[in-house]
Short mmCIF file of C-alpha atoms in Angstrom, two decimals:
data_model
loop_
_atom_site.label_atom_id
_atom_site.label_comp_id
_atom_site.label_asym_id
_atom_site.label_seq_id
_atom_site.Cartn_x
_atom_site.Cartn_y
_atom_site.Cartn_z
CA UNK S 1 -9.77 -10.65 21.73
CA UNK S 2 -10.24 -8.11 23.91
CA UNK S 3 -11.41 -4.20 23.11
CA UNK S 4 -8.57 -1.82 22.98
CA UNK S 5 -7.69 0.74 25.26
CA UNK S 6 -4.56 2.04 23.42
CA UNK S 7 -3.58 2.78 20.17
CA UNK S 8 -1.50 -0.38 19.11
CA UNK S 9 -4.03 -2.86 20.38
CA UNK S 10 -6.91 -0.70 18.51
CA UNK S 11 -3.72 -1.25 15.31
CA UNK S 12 -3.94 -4.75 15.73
CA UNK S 13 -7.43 -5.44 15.76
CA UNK S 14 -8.41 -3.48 12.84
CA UNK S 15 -7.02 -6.24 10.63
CA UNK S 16 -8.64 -6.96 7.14
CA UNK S 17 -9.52 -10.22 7.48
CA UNK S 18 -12.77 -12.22 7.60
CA UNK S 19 -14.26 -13.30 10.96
CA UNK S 20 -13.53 -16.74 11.74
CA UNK S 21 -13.65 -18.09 14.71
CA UNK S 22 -16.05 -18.14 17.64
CA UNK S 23 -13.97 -15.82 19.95
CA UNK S 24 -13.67 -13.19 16.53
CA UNK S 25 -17.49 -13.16 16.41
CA UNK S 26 -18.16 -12.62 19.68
CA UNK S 27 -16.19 -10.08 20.08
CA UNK S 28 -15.86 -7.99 16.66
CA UNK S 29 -19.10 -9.29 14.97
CA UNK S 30 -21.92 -6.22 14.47
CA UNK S 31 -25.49 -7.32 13.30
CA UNK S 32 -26.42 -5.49 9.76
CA UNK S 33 -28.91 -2.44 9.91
CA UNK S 34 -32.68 -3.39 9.40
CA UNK S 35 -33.23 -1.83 6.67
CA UNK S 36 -30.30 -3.96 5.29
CA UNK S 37 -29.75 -7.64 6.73
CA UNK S 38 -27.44 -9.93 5.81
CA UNK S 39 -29.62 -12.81 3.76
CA UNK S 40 -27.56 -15.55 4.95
CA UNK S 41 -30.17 -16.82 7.51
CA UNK S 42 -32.75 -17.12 4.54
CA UNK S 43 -29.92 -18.58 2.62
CA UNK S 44 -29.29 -21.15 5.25
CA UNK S 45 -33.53 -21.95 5.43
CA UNK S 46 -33.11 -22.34 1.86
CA UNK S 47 -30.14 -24.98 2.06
CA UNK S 48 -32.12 -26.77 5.21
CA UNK S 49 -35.33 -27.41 3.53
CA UNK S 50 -34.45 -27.79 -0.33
CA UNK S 51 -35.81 -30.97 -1.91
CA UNK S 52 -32.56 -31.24 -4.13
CA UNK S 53 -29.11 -29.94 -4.23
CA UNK S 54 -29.52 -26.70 -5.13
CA UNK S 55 -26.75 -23.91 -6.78
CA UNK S 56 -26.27 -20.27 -5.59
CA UNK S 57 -24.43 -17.43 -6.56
CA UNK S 58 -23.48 -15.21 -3.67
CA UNK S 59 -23.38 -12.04 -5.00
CA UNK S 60 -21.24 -8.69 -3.41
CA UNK S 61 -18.34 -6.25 -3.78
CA UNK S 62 -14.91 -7.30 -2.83
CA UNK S 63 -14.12 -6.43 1.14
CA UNK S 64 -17.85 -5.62 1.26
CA UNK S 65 -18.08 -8.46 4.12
CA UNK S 66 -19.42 -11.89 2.22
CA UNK S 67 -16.48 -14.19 3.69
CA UNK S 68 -17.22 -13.33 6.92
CA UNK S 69 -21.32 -14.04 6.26
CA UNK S 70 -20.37 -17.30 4.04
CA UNK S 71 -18.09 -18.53 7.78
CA UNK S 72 -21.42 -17.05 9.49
CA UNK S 73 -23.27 -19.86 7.39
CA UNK S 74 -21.01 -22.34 7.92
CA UNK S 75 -21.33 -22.18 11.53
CA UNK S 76 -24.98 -21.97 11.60
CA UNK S 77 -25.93 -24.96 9.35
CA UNK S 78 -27.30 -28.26 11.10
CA UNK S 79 -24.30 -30.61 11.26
CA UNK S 80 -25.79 -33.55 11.82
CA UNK S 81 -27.65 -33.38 8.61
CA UNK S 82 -24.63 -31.57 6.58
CA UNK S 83 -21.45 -31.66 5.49
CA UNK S 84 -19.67 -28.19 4.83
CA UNK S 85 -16.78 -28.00 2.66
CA UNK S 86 -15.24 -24.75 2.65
CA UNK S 87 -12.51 -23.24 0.77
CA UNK S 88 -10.91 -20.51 -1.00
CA UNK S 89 -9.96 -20.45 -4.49
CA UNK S 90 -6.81 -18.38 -3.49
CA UNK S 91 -5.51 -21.63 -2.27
CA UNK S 92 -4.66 -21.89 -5.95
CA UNK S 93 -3.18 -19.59 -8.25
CA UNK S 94 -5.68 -16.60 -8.87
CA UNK S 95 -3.96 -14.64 -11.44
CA UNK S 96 -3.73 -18.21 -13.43
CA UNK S 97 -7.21 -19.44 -12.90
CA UNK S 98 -8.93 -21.72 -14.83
CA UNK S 99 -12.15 -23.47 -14.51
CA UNK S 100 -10.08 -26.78 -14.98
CA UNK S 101 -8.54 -25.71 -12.22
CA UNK S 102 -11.44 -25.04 -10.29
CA UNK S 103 -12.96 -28.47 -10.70
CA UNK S 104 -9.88 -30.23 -9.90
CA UNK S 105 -9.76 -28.21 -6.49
CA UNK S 106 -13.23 -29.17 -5.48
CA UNK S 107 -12.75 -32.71 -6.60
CA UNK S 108 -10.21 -32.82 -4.02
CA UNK S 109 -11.81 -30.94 -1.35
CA UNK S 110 -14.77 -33.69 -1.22
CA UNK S 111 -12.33 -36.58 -1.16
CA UNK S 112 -10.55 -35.25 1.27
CA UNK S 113 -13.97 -34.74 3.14
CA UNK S 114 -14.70 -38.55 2.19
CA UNK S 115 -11.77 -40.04 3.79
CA UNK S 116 -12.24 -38.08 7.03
CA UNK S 117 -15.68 -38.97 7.49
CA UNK S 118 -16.49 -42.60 5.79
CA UNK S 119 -14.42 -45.71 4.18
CA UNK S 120 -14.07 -45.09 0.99
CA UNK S 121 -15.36 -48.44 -1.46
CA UNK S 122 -12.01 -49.60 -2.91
CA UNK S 123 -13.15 -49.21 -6.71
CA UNK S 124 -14.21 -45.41 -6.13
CA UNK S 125 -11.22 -44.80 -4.35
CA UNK S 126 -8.88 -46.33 -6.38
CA UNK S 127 -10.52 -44.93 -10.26
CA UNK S 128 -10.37 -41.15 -8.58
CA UNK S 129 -6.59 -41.30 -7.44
CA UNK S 130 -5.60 -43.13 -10.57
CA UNK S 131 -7.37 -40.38 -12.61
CA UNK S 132 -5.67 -37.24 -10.75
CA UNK S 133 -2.68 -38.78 -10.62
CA UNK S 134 -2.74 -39.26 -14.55
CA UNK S 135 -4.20 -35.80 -15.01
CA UNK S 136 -1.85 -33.99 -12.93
CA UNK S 137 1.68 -36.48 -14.32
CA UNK S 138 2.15 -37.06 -10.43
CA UNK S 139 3.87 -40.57 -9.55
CA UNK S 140 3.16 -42.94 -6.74
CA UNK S 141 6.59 -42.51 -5.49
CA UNK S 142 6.05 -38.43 -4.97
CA UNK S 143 2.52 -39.36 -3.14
CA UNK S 144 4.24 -41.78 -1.01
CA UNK S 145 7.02 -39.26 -0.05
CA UNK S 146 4.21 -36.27 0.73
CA UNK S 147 2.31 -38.82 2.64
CA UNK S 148 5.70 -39.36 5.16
CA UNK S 149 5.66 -35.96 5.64
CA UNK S 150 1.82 -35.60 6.82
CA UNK S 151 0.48 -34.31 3.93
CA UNK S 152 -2.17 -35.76 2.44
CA UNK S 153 -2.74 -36.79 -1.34
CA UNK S 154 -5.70 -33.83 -1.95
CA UNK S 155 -3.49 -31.38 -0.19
CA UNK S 156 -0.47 -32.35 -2.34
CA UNK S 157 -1.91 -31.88 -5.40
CA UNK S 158 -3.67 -28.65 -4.67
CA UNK S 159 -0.02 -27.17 -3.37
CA UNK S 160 1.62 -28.61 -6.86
CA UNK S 161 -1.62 -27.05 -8.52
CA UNK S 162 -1.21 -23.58 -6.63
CA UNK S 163 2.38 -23.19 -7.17
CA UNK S 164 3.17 -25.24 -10.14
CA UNK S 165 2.76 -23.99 -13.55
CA UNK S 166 3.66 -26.78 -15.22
CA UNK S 167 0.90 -28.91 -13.43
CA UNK S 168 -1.20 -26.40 -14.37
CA UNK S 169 -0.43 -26.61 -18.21
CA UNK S 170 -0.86 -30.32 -17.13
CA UNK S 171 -4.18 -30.67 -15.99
CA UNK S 172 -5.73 -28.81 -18.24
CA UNK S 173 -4.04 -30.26 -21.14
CA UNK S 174 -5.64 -33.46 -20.09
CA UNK S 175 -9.18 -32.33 -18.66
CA UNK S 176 -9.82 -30.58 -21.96
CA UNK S 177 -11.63 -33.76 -23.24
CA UNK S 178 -11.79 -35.42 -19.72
CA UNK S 179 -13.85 -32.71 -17.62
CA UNK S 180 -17.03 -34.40 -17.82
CA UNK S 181 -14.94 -37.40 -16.45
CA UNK S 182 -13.94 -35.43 -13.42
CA UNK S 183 -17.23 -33.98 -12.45
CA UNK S 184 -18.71 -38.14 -12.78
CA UNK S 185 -15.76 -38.98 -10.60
CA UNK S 186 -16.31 -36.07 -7.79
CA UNK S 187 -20.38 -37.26 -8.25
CA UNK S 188 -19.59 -40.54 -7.62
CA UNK S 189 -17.61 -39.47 -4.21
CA UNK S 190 -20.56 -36.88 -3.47
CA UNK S 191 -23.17 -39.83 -3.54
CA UNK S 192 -20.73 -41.94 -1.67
CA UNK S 193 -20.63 -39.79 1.32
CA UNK S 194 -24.08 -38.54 1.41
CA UNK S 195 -24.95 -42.36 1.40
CA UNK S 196 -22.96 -43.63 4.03
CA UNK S 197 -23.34 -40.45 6.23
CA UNK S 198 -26.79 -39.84 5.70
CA UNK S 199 -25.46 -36.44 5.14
CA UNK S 200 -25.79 -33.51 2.37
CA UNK S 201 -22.44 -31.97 1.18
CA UNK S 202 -22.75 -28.01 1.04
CA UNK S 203 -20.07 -26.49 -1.07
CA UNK S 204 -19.17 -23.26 -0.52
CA UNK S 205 -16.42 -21.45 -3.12
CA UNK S 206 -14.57 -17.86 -1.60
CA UNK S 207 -13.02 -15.35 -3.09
CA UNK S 208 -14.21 -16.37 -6.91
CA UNK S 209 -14.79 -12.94 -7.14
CA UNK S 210 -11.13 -11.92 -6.48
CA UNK S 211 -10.03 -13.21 -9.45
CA UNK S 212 -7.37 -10.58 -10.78
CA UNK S 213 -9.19 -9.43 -14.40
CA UNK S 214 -12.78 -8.63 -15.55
CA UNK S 215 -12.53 -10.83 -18.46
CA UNK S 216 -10.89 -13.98 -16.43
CA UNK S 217 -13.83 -13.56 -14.10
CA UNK S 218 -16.37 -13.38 -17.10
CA UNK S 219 -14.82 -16.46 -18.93
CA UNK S 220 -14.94 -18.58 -15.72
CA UNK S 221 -18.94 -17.74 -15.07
CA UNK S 222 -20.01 -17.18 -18.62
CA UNK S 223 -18.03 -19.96 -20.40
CA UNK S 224 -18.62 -22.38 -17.69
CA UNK S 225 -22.07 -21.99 -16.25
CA UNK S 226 -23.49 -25.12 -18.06
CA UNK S 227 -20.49 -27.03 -15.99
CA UNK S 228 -20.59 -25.46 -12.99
CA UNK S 229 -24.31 -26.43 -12.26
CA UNK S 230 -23.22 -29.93 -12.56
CA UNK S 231 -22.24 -31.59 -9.39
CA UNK S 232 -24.51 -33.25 -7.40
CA UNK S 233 -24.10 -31.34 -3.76
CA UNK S 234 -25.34 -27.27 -3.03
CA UNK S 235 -22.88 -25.67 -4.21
CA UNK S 236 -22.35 -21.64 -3.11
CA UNK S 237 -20.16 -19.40 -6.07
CA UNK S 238 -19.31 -15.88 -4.92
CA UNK S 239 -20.06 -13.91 -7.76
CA UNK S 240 -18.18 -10.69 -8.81
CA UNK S 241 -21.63 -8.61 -8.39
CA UNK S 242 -19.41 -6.16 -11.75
CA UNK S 243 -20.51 -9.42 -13.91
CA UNK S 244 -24.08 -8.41 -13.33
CA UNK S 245 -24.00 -5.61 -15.70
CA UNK S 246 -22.80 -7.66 -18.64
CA UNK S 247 -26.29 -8.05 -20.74
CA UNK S 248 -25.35 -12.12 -20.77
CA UNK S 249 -25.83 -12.36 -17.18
CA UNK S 250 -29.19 -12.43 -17.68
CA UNK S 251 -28.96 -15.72 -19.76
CA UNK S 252 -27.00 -17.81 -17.19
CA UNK S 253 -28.64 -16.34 -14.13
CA UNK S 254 -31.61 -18.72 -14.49
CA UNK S 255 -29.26 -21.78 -14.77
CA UNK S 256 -28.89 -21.02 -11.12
CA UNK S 257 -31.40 -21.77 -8.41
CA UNK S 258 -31.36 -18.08 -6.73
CA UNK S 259 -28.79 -15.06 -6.79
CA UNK S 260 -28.43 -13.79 -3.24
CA UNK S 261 -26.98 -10.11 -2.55
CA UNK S 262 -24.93 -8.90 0.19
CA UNK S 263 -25.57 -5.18 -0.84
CA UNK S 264 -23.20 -2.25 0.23
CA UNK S 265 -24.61 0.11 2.78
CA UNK S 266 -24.32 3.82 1.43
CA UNK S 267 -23.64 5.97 4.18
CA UNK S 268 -25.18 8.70 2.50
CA UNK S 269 -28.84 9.03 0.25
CA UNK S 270 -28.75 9.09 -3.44
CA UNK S 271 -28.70 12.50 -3.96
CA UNK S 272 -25.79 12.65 -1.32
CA UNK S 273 -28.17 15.67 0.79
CA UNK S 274 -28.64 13.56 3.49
CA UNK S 275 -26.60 10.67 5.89
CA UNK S 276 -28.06 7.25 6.36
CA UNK S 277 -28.13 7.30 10.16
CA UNK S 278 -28.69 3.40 10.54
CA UNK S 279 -25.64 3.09 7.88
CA UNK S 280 -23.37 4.93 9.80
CA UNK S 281 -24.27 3.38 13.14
CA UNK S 282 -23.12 0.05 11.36
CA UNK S 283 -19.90 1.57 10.77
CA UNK S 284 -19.45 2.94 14.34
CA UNK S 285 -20.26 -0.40 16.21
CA UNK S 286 -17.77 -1.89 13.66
CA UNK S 287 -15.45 0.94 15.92
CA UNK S 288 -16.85 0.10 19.45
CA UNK S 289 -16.68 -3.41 19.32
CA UNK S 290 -13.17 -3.30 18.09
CA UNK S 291 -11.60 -0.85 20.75
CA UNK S 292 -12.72 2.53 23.12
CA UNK S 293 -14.30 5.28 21.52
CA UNK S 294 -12.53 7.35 23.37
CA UNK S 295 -8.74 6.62 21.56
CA UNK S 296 -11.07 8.67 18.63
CA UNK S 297 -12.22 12.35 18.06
CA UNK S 298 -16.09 11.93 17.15
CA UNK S 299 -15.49 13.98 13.70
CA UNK S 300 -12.61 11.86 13.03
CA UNK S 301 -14.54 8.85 13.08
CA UNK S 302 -17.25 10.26 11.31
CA UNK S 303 -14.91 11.51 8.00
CA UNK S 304 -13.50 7.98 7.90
CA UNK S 305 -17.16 6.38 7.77
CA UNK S 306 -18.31 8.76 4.90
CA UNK S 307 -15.23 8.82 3.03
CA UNK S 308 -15.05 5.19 2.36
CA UNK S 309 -16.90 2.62 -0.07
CA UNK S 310 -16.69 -0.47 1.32
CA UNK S 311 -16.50 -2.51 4.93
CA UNK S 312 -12.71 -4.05 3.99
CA UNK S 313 -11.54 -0.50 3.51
CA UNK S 314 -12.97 1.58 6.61
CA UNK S 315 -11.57 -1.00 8.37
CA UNK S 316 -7.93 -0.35 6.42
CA UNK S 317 -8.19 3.50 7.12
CA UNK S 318 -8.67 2.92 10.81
CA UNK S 319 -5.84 0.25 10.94
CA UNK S 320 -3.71 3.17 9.10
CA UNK S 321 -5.13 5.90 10.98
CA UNK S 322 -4.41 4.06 14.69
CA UNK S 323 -0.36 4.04 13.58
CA UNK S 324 0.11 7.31 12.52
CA UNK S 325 -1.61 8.49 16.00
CA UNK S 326 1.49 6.24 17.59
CA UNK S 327 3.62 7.24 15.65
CA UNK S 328 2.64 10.99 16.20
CA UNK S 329 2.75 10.10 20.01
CA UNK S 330 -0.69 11.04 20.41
CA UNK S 331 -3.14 9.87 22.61
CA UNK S 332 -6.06 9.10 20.19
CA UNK S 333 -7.02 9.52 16.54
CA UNK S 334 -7.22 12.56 15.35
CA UNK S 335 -9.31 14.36 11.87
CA UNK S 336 -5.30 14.44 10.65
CA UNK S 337 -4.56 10.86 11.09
CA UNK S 338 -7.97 9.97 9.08
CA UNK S 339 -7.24 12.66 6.50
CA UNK S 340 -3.68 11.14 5.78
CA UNK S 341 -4.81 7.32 5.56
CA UNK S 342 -7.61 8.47 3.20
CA UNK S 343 -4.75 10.42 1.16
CA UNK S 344 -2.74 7.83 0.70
CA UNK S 345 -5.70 5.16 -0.28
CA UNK S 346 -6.99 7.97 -2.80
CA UNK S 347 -3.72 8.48 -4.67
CA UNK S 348 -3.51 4.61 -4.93
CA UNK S 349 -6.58 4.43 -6.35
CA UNK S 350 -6.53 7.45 -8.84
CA UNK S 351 -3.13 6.55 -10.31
CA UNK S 352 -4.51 3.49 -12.00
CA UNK S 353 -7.54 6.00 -13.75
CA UNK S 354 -6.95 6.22 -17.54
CA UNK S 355 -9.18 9.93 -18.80
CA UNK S 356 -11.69 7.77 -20.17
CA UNK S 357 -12.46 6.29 -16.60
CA UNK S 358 -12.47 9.71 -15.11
CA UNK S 359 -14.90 11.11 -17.70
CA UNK S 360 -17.06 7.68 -16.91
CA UNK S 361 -16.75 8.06 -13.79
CA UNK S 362 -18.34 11.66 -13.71
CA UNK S 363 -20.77 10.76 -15.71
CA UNK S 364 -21.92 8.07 -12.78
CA UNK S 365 -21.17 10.68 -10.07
CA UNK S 366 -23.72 12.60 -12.57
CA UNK S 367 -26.19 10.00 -13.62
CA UNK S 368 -26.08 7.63 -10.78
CA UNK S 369 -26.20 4.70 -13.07
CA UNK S 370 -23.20 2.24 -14.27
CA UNK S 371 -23.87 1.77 -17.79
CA UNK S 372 -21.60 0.65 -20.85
CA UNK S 373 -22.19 1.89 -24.23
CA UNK S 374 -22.17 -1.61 -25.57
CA UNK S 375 -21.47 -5.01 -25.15
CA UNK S 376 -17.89 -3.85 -25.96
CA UNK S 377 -17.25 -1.43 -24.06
CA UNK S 378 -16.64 -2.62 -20.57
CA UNK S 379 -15.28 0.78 -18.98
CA UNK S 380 -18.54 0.83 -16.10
CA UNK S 381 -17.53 -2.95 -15.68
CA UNK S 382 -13.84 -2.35 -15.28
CA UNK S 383 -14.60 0.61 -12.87
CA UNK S 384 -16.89 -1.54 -10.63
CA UNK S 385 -14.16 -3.92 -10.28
CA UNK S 386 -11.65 -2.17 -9.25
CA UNK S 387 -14.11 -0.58 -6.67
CA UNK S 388 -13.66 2.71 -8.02
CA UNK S 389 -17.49 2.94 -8.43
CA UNK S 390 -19.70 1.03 -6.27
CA UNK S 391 -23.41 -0.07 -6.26
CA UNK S 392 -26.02 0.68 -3.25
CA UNK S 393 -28.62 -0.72 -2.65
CA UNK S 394 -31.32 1.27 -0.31
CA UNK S 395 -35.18 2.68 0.18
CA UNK S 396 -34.66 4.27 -3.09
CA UNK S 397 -33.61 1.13 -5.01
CA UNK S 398 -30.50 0.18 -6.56
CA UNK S 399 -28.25 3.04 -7.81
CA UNK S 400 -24.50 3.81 -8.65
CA UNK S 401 -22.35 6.07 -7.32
CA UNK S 402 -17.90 7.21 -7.36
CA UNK S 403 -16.12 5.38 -4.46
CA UNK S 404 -16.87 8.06 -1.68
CA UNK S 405 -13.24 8.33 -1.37
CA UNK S 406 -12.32 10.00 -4.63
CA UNK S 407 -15.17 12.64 -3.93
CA UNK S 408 -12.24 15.13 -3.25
CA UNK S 409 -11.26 14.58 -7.37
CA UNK S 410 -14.58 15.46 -8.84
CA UNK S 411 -14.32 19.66 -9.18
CA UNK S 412 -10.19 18.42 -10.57
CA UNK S 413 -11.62 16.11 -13.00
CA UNK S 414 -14.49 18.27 -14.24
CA UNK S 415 -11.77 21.46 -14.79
CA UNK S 416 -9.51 18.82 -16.76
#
């Protein structure tokens, strides 16, 4: 994809989306600062040399740029001594998310992997379809029908799965007592591919920390952990980084073999006195790789890199910023065209704020810390996951801060 050189190109190539592709990181793809790199390369050393199948949680804030670093890893691992299966959980049904669910879906997603790249032995085959299609209440006839129309069985039952409640209520009905049947079955496949491929399977679950509530997301890590270590192959879990300040995450961290951060870069230091140089160069190659500098005034690009909290969302102001400027027939983004995408994004964001997350949120702003007042109280948590307050990590360690966006609300909050 080509740089733009007007206004409506420079629209459609700010898209939130992750990278992909080869051509989308070639052209759009901007190394991390130094002081800041991505760990994926040590997380792929760690994957190419482990002894065993090892388990990671990949931790970051939503739109902070992890899918893009987890298709990074994808790309960069030997394929001739791996395997990658990669998915997203939002192929299912995220505001109905389970952990049944979950363990259905990657059942699925390895023997779909196993019938692309070996011959199944009859008697594995034949136990793991008979089981999902008991589990699930799906008939041979509805299979058979799917199949005619080029999809395949996996695919079927994670579309019935995605959209269908009642194979929801289903499958977990039935996997209540039967999970620890599933995860034997989706071993046995697991051994049965690595064996005839000579290959490793590598795992690697998106988006599990888009799931819609703190408390879903805390049931599915903290309920689960025991099960989710389970299966034989690496397996990579993005982690809601907001589940890191519940005091339990300290007991089921160790059940994992490494938590690996993808911090956000703060544009600004911790006292907010002076502006991370590197930081916002990061931002502005994010610009020049996606279309000429010159369809932007300097200071305009410079308030829409230190008013926003998070890659995903500079990325949404320019998109916004680059139709207004068409719209206002201008030649080039202007300080106005920034100012108005930031205004609407900040009046989204404070109209979901109770008073007891603005006076929480001050006393961040204040204290530069996230803390709750106890293990009940999950206000900080909440906050953090709805990105209204974000985490940094920099020279002067890890610290809290407001979403640099809602800066403009402090002095209103404080006089309320």
């Amino acid at each position: 994809m080509p740089k733009a050189t007007n206004l409506i190109e420079a629209y459609n190539n700010f898209v939130v989306e992750p990278l992909k592709t080869e051509e989308e990181f070639k052209d759009f793809y901007v190394e991390r600062p130094k002081n800041a790199p991505s760990p994926i390369e040590e997380l792929k050393d760690r994957i190419e040399n482990a002894d065993s199948a090892k388990k990671y949680l990949f931790l970051g804030f939503r739109g902070c740029g992890k899918s893009t670093e987890l298709n990074r890893l994808s790309r960069m691992i030997d394929r001739n001594r791996f395997l990658i299966v990669s998915y997203s959980i939002r192929e299912l049904d995220v505001s109905d998310f389970d952990f049944r669910d979950f363990f259905g879906s990657m059942a699925l997603k390895i023997y779909d992997i196993a019938e692309k790249e070996i011959k199944l032995e009859a008697n594995i085959k034949d136990d793991f379809l008979d089981f999902m299609m008991h589990v699930t209440k799906v008939s041979e006839e509805d299979v058979t029908k799917y199949r005619g129309m080029g999809i395949s069985f996996s695919n079927f039952i994670l579309l019935k799965l995605g959209r269908e409640a009642k194979t929801r209520e289903y499958i977990r009905k039935e996997l209540e007592t039967k999970i620890s049947d599933l995860i034997q079955k989706l071993n046995w496949l697991t051994m049965e591919v690595e064996t005839k491929t000579e290959k490793r399977i590598v795992v690697i679950v998106d988006d599990l920390d888009k799931l819609t509530r703190v408390k879903q997301a805390e049931d599915f890590f903290y309920k689960n952990y025991g099960l989710l270590i389970q299966p034989k192959c690496f397996v990579i879990y993005t982690f809601p980084i907001p589940l890191t300040f519940n005091p339990y995450y300290e007991n089921v961290r160790p059940a994992f073999d490494d938590d690996i951060i993808l911090p956000q870069l703060p544009v600004k230091s911790k006292d907010g006195k002076r502006l991370n140089e590197e930081n916002i160069n990061f931002y502005k190659g994010i610009v020049e790789k996606r279309m000429d500098l010159d369809l932007i005034e300097e200071n305009a690009l410079e308030e829409a890199i230190v008013s926003t909290g998070k890659t995903s969302e500079f990325i949404s102001i320019m998109r916004d910023a680059a139709i207004k400027a068409y719209r206002g027939e201008k030649g080039g983004i202007t300080k106005e065209e920034v100012g108005k995408a930031l205004e609407k994004l900040r009046r989204t964001y404070d109209r979901t704020l109770t008073e007891a997350h603005k006076k929480r949120l001050l006393e961040i702003y204040d204290k530069k810390e996230a803390r709750d007042d106890n293990i009940d109280d999950s206000t900080s948590r909440d906050l953090l996951f709805s990105l209204t307050a974000v985490e940094y990590e920099d020279e002067e360690g890890r610290w809290c801060d407001i979403n640099p966006l809602l800066m403009p609300l402090v002095e209103k909050w404080k006089k309320a």
